PDB file of C-alpha atoms in Angstrom:
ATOM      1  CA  UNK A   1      42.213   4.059  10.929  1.00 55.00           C
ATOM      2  CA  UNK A   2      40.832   2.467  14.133  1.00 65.00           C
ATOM      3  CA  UNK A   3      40.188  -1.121  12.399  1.00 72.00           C
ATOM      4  CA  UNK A   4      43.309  -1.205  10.371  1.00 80.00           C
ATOM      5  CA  UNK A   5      44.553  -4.420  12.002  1.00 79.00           C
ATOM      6  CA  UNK A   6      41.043  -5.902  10.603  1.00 78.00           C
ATOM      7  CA  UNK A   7      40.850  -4.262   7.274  1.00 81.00           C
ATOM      8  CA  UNK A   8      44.341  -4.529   6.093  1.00 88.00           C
ATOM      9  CA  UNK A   9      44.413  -8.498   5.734  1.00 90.00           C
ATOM     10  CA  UNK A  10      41.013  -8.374   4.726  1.00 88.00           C
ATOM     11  CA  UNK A  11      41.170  -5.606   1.930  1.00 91.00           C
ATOM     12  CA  UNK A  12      44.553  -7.719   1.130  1.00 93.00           C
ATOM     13  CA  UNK A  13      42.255 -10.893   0.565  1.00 92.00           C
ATOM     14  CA  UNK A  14      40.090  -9.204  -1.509  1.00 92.00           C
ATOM     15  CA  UNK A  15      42.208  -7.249  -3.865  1.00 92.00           C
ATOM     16  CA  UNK A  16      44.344 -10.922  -4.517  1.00 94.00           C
ATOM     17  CA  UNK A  17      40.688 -12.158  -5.061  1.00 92.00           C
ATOM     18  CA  UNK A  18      38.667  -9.876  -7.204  1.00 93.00           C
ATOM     19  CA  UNK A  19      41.051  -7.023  -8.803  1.00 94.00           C
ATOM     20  CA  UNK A  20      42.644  -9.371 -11.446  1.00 93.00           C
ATOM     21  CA  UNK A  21      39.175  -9.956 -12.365  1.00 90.00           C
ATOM     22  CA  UNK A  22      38.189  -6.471 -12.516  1.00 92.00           C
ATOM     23  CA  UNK A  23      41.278  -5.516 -14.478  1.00 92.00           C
ATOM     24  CA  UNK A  24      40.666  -8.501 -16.964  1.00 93.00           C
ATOM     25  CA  UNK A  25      37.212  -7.681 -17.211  1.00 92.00           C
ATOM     26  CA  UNK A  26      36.599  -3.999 -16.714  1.00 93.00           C
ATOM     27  CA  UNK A  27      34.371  -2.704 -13.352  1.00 94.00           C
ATOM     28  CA  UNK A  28      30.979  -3.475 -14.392  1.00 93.00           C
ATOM     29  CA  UNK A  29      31.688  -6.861 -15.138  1.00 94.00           C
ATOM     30  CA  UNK A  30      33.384  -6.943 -11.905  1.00 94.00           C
ATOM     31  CA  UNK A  31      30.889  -5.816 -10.028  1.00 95.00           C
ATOM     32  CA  UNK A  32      28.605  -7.917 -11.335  1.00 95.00           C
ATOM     33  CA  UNK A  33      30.628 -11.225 -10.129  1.00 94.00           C
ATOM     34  CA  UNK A  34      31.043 -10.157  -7.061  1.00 95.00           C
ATOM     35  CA  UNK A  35      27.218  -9.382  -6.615  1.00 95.00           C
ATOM     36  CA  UNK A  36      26.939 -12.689  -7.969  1.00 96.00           C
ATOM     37  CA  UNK A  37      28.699 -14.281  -5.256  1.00 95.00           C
ATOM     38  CA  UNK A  38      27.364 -12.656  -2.529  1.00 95.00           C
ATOM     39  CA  UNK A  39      24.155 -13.497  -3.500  1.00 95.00           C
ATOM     40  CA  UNK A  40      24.967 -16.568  -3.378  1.00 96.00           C
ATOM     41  CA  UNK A  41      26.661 -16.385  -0.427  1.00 94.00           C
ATOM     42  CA  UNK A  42      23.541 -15.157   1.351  1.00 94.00           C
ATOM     43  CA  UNK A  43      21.546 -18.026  -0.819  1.00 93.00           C
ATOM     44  CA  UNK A  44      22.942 -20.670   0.566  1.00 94.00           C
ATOM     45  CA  UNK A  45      23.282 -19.213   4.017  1.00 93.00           C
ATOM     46  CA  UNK A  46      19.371 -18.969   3.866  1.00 90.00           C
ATOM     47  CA  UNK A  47      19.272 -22.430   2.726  1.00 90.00           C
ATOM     48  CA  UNK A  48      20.981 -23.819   5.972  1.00 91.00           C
ATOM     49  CA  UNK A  49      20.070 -21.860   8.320  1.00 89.00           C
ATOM     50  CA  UNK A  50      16.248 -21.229   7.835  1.00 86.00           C
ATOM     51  CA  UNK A  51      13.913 -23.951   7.864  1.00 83.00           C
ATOM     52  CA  UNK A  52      12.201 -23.684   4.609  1.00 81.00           C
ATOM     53  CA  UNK A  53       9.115 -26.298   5.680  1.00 83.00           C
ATOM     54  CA  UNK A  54       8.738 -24.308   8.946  1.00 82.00           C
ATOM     55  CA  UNK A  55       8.727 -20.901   6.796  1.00 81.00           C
ATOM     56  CA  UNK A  56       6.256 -21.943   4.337  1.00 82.00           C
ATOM     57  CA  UNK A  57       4.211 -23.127   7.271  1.00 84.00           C
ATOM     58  CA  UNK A  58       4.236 -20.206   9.055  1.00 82.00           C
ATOM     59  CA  UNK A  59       3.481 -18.184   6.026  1.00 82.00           C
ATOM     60  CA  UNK A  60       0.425 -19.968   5.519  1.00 85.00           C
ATOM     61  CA  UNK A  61      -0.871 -19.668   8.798  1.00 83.00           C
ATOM     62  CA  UNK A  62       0.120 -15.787   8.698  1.00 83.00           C
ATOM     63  CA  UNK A  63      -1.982 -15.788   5.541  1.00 86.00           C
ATOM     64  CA  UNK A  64      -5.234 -17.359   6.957  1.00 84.00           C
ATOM     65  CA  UNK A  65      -5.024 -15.448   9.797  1.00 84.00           C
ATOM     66  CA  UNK A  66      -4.940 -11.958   8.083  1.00 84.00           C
ATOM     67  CA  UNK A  67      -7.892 -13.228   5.935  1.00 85.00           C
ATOM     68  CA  UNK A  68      -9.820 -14.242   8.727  1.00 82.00           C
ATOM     69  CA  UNK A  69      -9.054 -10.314  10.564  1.00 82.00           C
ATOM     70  CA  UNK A  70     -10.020  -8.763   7.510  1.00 84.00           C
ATOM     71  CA  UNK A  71     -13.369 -10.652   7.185  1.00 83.00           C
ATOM     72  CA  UNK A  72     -14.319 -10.190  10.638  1.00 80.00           C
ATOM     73  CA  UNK A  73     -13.617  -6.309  10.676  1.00 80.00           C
ATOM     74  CA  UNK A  74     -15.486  -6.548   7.220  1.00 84.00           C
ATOM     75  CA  UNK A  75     -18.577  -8.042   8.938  1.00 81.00           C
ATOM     76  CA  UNK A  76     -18.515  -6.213  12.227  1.00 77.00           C
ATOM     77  CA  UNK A  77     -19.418  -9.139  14.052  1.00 78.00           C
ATOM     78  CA  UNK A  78     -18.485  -8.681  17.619  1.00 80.00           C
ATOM     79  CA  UNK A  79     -17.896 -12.817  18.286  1.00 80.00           C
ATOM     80  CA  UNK A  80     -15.408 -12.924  14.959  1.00 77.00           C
ATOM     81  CA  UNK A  81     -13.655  -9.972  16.395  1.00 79.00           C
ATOM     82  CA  UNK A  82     -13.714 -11.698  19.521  1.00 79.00           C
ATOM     83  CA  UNK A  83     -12.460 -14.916  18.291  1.00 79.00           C
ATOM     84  CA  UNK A  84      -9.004 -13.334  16.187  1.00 78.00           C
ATOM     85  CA  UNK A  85      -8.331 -11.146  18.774  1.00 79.00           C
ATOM     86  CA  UNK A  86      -7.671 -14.300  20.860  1.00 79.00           C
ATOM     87  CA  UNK A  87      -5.678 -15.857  18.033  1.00 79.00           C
ATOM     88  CA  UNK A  88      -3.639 -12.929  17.416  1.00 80.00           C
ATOM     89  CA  UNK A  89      -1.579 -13.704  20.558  1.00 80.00           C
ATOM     90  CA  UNK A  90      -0.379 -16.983  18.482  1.00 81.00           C
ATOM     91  CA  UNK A  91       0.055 -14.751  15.636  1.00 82.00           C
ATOM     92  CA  UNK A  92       2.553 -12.818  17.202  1.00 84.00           C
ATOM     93  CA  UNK A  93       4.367 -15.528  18.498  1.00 84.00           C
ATOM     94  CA  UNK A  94       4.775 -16.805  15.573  1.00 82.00           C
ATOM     95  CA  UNK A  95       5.381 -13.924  13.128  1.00 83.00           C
ATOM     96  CA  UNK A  96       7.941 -13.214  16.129  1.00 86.00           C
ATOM     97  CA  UNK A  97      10.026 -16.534  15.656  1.00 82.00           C
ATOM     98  CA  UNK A  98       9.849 -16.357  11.980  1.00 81.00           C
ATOM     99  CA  UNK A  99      11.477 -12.655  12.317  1.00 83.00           C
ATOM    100  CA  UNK A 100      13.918 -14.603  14.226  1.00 84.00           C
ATOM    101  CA  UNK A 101      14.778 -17.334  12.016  1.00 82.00           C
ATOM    102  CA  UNK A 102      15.320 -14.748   9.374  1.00 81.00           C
ATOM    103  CA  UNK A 103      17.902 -13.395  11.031  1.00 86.00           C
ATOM    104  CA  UNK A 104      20.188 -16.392  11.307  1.00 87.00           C
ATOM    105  CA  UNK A 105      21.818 -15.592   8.075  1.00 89.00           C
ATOM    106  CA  UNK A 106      21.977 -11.994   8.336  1.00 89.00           C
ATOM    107  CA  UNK A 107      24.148 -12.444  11.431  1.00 90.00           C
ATOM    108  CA  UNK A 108      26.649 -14.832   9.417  1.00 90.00           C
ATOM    109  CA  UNK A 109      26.528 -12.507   6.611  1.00 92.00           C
ATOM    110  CA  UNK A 110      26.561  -8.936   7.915  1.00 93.00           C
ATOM    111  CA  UNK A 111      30.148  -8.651   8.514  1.00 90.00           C
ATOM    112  CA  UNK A 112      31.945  -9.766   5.707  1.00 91.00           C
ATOM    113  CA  UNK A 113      29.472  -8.364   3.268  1.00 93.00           C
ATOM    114  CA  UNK A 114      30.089  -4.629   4.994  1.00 93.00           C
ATOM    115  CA  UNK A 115      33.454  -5.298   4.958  1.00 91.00           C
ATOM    116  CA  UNK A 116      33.151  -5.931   1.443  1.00 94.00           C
ATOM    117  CA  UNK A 117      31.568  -2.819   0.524  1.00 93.00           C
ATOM    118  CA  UNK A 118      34.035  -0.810   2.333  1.00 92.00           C
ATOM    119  CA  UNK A 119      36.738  -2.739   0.311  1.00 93.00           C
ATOM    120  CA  UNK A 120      34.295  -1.746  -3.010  1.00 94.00           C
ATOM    121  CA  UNK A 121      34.127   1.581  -1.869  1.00 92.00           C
ATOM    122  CA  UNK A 122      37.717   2.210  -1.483  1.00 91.00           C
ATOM    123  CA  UNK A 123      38.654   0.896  -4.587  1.00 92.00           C
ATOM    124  CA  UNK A 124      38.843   4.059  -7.275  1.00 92.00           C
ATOM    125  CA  UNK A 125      38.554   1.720 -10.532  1.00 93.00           C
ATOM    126  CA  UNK A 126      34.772   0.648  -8.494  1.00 93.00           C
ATOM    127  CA  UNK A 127      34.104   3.811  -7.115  1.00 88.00           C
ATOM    128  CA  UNK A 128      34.463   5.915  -9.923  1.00 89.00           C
ATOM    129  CA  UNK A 129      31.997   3.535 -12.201  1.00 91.00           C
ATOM    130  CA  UNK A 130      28.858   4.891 -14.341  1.00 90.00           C
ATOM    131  CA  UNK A 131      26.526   2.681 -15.851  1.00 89.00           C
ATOM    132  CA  UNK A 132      24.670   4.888 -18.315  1.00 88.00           C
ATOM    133  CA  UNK A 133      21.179   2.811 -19.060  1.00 87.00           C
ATOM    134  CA  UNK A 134      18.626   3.389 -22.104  1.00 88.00           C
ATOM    135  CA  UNK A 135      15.889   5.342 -21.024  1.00 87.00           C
ATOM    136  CA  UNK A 136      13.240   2.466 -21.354  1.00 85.00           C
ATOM    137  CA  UNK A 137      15.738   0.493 -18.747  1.00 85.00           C
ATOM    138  CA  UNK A 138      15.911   3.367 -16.725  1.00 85.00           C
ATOM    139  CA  UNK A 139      12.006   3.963 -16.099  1.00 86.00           C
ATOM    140  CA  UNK A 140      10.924   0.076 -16.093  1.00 86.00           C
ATOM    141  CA  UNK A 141      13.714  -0.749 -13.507  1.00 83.00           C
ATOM    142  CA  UNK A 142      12.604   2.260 -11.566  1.00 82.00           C
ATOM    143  CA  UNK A 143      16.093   4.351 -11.273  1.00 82.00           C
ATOM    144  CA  UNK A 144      14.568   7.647 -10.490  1.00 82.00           C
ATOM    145  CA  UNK A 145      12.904   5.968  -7.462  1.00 82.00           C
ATOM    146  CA  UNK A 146      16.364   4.732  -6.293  1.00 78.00           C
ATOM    147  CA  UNK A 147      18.042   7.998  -7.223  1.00 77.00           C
ATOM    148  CA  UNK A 148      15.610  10.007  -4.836  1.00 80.00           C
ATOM    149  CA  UNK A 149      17.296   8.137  -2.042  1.00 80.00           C
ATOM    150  CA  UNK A 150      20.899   7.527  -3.442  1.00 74.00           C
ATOM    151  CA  UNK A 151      21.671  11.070  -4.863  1.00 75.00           C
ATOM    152  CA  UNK A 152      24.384  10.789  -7.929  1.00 77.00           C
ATOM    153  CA  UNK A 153      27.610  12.359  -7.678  1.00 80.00           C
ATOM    154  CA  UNK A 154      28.389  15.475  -9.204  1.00 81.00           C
ATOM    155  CA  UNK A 155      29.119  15.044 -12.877  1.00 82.00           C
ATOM    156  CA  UNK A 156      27.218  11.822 -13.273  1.00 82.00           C
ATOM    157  CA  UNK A 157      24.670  11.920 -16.185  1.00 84.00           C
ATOM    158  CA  UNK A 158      20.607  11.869 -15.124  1.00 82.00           C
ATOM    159  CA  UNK A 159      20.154   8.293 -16.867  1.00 85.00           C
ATOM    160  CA  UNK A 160      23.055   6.704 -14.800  1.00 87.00           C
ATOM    161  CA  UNK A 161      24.143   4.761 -12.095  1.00 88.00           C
ATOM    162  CA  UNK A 162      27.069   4.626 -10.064  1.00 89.00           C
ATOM    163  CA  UNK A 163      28.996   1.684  -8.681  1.00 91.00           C
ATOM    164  CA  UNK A 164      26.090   0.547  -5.983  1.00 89.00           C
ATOM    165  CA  UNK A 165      22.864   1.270  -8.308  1.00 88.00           C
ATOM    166  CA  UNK A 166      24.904  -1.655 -10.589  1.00 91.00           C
ATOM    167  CA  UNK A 167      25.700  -3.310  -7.575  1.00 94.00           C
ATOM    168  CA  UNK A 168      21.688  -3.692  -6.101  1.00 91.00           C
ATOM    169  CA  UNK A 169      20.445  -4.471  -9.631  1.00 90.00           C
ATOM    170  CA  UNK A 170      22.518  -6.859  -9.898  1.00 93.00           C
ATOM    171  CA  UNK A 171      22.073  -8.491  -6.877  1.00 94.00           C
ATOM    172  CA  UNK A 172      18.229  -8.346  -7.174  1.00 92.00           C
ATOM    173  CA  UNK A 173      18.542 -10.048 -10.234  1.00 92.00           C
ATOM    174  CA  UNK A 174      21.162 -12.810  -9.131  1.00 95.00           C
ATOM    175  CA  UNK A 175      19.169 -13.272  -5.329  1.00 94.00           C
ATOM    176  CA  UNK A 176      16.433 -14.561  -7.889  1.00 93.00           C
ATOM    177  CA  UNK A 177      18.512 -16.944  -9.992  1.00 94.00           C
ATOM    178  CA  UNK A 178      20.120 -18.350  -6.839  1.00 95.00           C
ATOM    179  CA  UNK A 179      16.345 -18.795  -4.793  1.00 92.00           C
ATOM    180  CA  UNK A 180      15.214 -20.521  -7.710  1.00 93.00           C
ATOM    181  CA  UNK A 181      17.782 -22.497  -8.649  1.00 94.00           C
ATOM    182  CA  UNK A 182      18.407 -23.690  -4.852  1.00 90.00           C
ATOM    183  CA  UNK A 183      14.988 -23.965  -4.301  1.00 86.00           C
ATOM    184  CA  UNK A 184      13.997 -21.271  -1.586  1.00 83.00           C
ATOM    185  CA  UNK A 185      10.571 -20.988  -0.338  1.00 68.00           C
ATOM    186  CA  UNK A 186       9.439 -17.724   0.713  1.00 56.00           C
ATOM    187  CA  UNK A 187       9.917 -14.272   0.404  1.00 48.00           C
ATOM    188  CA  UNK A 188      14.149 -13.242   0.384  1.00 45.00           C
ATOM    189  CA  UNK A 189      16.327 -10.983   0.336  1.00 40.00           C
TER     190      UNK A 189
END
């Protein structure tokens, strides 16, 4: 393995860290902590490194702008086409730095959380994990949607979900906990 220098005290880390807990506590459980945590993880990085005011700004501005284009092209009036084509210069600059400030914490997060997936992912007590879900779960929560992209392994029953199906509900579920209970602004991941 090229990266063995890299994953070996890392996957070391991480196995001290999380497999007693997933032993104690059984896979799914275990999963869900660790989702847990990196949602938070990616919580607070969003919380220090983004500039909620400046976000919530921007968003509004974004906002009255694309009300203000769809008007105009609603009315056909050459001067209010006139006028937001002008202002869409500004509204590219600054839908532009908001892409940018977005990606602060994606560029403190990105590494550790792939290297924790490729820890998950090598871990056969993860890997091998099937959440089977009642159907009503399994339509509201939209797993046949998922499972046209993510196709199951072999063997896995229709109403299921592997290891990172649990894994992205969960995480959904937790980002939301953690943006309200930190107080995010905004739309998140």
């Amino acid at each position: 393995m090229a990266f063995e220098f890299i994953t070996q005290p890392v996957f070391a880390a991480l196995d001290f860290v999380f497999m007693p807990l997933i032993n104690a506590f059984g896979p799914m459980l275990g999963v869900f902590l660790i989702s847990t945590l990196v949602s938070f993880f990616i919580t607070v990085a969003n919380k220090l490194l983004v500039d909620q005011e400046k976000l919530q700004e921007s968003q509004k501005k974004m906002k009255v702008f694309q009300q203000e284009m769809m008007a105009a092209q609603k009315s056909g009036d050459p001067k209010a086409m006139e006028k937001v084509q002008k202002n869409q210069a500004e509204f590219m600059k600054m839908q532009q730095a908001m892409m940018m400030n977005s990606f602060k914490p994606m560029i403190v997060t990105f590494v550790p959380i792939i290297l924790l997936f490729w820890w998950m992912a090598a871990q056969p007590v993860i890997n091998k994990m099937v959440v089977e879900l009642p159907a009503f779960v399994f339509y509201v929560l939209l797993v046949p949607l998922f499972h046209m992209f993510y196709h199951q392994s072999a063997g896995v029953p229709y109403m299921a979900i592997e290891w990172l199906g649990w894994y992205i509900l969960c995480s959904f579920a937790m980002s939301f906990v953690w943006r309200k209970l930190l107080g995010l602004k905004g739309a998140g991941m």
